Amino acid sequence: MTEALSGISRRDLARTILALSVPAILANMSQTLMGLVDTLMVGQLGAGPLAAVGVATLLFSAAATTLKATDVAVQTMTAQLVGARRDGEVGGVLFTAGLLTVALAAAVTVLGMLAPGLWMALASTDPEVRRLGAEYLLWRLPGALPFMLAFQIRAACDGIGWTRVGMAVGIGMNVINALLNWMLIYGRLGAPEMGVAGAALASTLASWLALLAFLAVLAGRGPRRRFRFLARGNLRWDLVGPMLKMSWPAAVQSLGALLAVLVFFVILGSIGTVAVAAGNVVLRIAALSFMPGIGVGAAVQTLVGQSLGRGDVRGAVRAGWGGVALATLLMGAFGLAFLLVPDALMRLFTTDAGLAAAGRPILRLMGLVQVFDAVGLTLAGALRGAGATRQVMATDVVLAWGLFLPTSWLCGVVLDGGLVGAWIGVLVWFFVYAVGMTVWFVRGDWRRAASTL
């Protein structure tokens, strides 16, 4: 983007947002499809393995997604530097974040592989779920390093405006993961039949290949010279403080939200194993519907950051509201599908009639909140583009623990509402979060929160 967003027509603004959003959406969908493919293929093994993979994946995500949170700072800083025409400093941002990520990834890998059973004991009381989940983690944790580093590189590419890079790598990684899943879970093409462990190993191998693909992009002559990705002196100690200041709220938000979901699964576990398995399937399906909002939010984060980098505050505001309109249309389509054909969607991921019947009503409930979630996800991206990560974090974490979990426990367990009752807490969480993001964006405090590099 070279022209100020405040000076272009609405049609050109829509085209600009769409051009960045579509690749980002497809990239996020590809990432989510890895989990969906795991669920689809492991689901053929039964409710126990399905529940185990769901819980173990959440544990892995709680660690890896939290510790990769510097990608928020990488994207915002990169966007602001590009907007200010300081392209040569982008390599320093990425290299500094990369070193921090390597140290954190090594720590979580070692700690996790030493005691995967202990991790599962924190989230499940079912012996089979704990055993299979520990087996999954043992093979998945070696993929934490490439998983986290790949997100840093993708964040830099997104901040530049190269969202197609993440899309291409994401699609390729998903195809490879699907093939490896088929081979390693079921023992096809001469591979060992590993079951749950095969799903984990497939994701780990796919993550390493994705990292290599991203590194190949950075090593290209054009990117390497323009952004100084391989230049000497790229370690910028002066960026560590601002980077951590911008990143720690994102890390707390990721950890807080994921731990809240883990506690939610504990609540579902008190209702029954079928509730856990059905909840896992519905969250996997719903995660795909979140991708338009997350993808548009990522595009808006870049556009807001670049606009603020060039001093175009009005353009940043236009980017935020334009993104909301696009995300609402896209996520609204998913909402209609959840409301109209929940049975068909559930049957894609399980052959168990009981699981499908249990998931049908809660998938319909997820259809009711798609529009609200579109608003929340998009405006959260806009606020991050200004560096206002603390407001986003505080709103999400407070609502997750102060509203979502108590409501789920009250409606699902205390009032004996079962799985549907527990899911009411999810609806309340998403709706109030959207309201909170709207209030923060309209107030305009984020304009003063924008970082200066």
mmCIF file of C-alpha atoms in Angstrom, residues 42 45 49 53 131-132 135-136 138-140 180-188 190-205:
data_model
loop_
_atom_site.group_PDB
_atom_site.id
_atom_site.type_symbol
_atom_site.label_atom_id
_atom_site.label_comp_id
_atom_site.label_asym_id
_atom_site.label_seq_id
_atom_site.Cartn_x
_atom_site.Cartn_y
_atom_site.Cartn_z
ATOM 1 C CA VAL A 42 -8.692 -39.387 14.508
ATOM 2 C CA LEU A 45 -10.732 -44.174 15.919
ATOM 3 C CA PRO A 49 -8.933 -40.753 20.902
ATOM 4 C CA VAL A 53 -6.456 -35.151 20.693
ATOM 5 C CA ARG A 131 -2.815 -41.755 28.218
ATOM 6 C CA LEU A 132 -3.557 -41.023 24.570
ATOM 7 C CA GLU A 135 1.278 -39.935 23.591
ATOM 8 C CA TYR A 136 0.111 -37.175 21.251
ATOM 9 C CA LEU A 138 5.283 -36.534 23.040
ATOM 10 C CA TRP A 139 5.273 -36.468 19.235
ATOM 11 C CA ARG A 140 3.815 -32.969 18.788
ATOM 12 C CA LEU A 180 1.140 -37.650 6.396
ATOM 13 C CA ASN A 181 -1.919 -38.082 8.622
ATOM 14 C CA TRP A 182 -3.358 -40.667 6.233
ATOM 15 C CA MET A 183 -0.053 -42.509 6.150
ATOM 16 C CA LEU A 184 0.893 -42.386 9.835
ATOM 17 C CA ILE A 185 -2.492 -42.731 11.557
ATOM 18 C CA TYR A 186 -3.660 -45.702 9.501
ATOM 19 C CA GLY A 187 -0.311 -47.156 8.365
ATOM 20 C CA ARG A 188 -0.637 -46.540 4.630
ATOM 21 C CA GLY A 190 4.346 -48.703 4.120
ATOM 22 C CA ALA A 191 4.305 -46.280 7.058
ATOM 23 C CA PRO A 192 3.761 -47.603 10.612
ATOM 24 C CA GLU A 193 0.212 -47.512 11.982
ATOM 25 C CA MET A 194 0.662 -45.026 14.837
ATOM 26 C CA GLY A 195 -2.888 -43.875 15.570
ATOM 27 C CA VAL A 196 -3.002 -40.748 17.744
ATOM 28 C CA ALA A 197 0.803 -40.450 17.724
ATOM 29 C CA GLY A 198 0.739 -40.480 13.923
ATOM 30 C CA ALA A 199 -1.487 -37.405 13.854
ATOM 31 C CA ALA A 200 0.977 -35.581 16.100
ATOM 32 C CA LEU A 201 4.035 -36.617 14.072
ATOM 33 C CA ALA A 202 2.343 -35.516 10.853
ATOM 34 C CA SER A 203 1.725 -32.021 12.255
ATOM 35 C CA THR A 204 5.301 -31.800 13.536
ATOM 36 C CA LEU A 205 6.827 -32.747 10.183
#
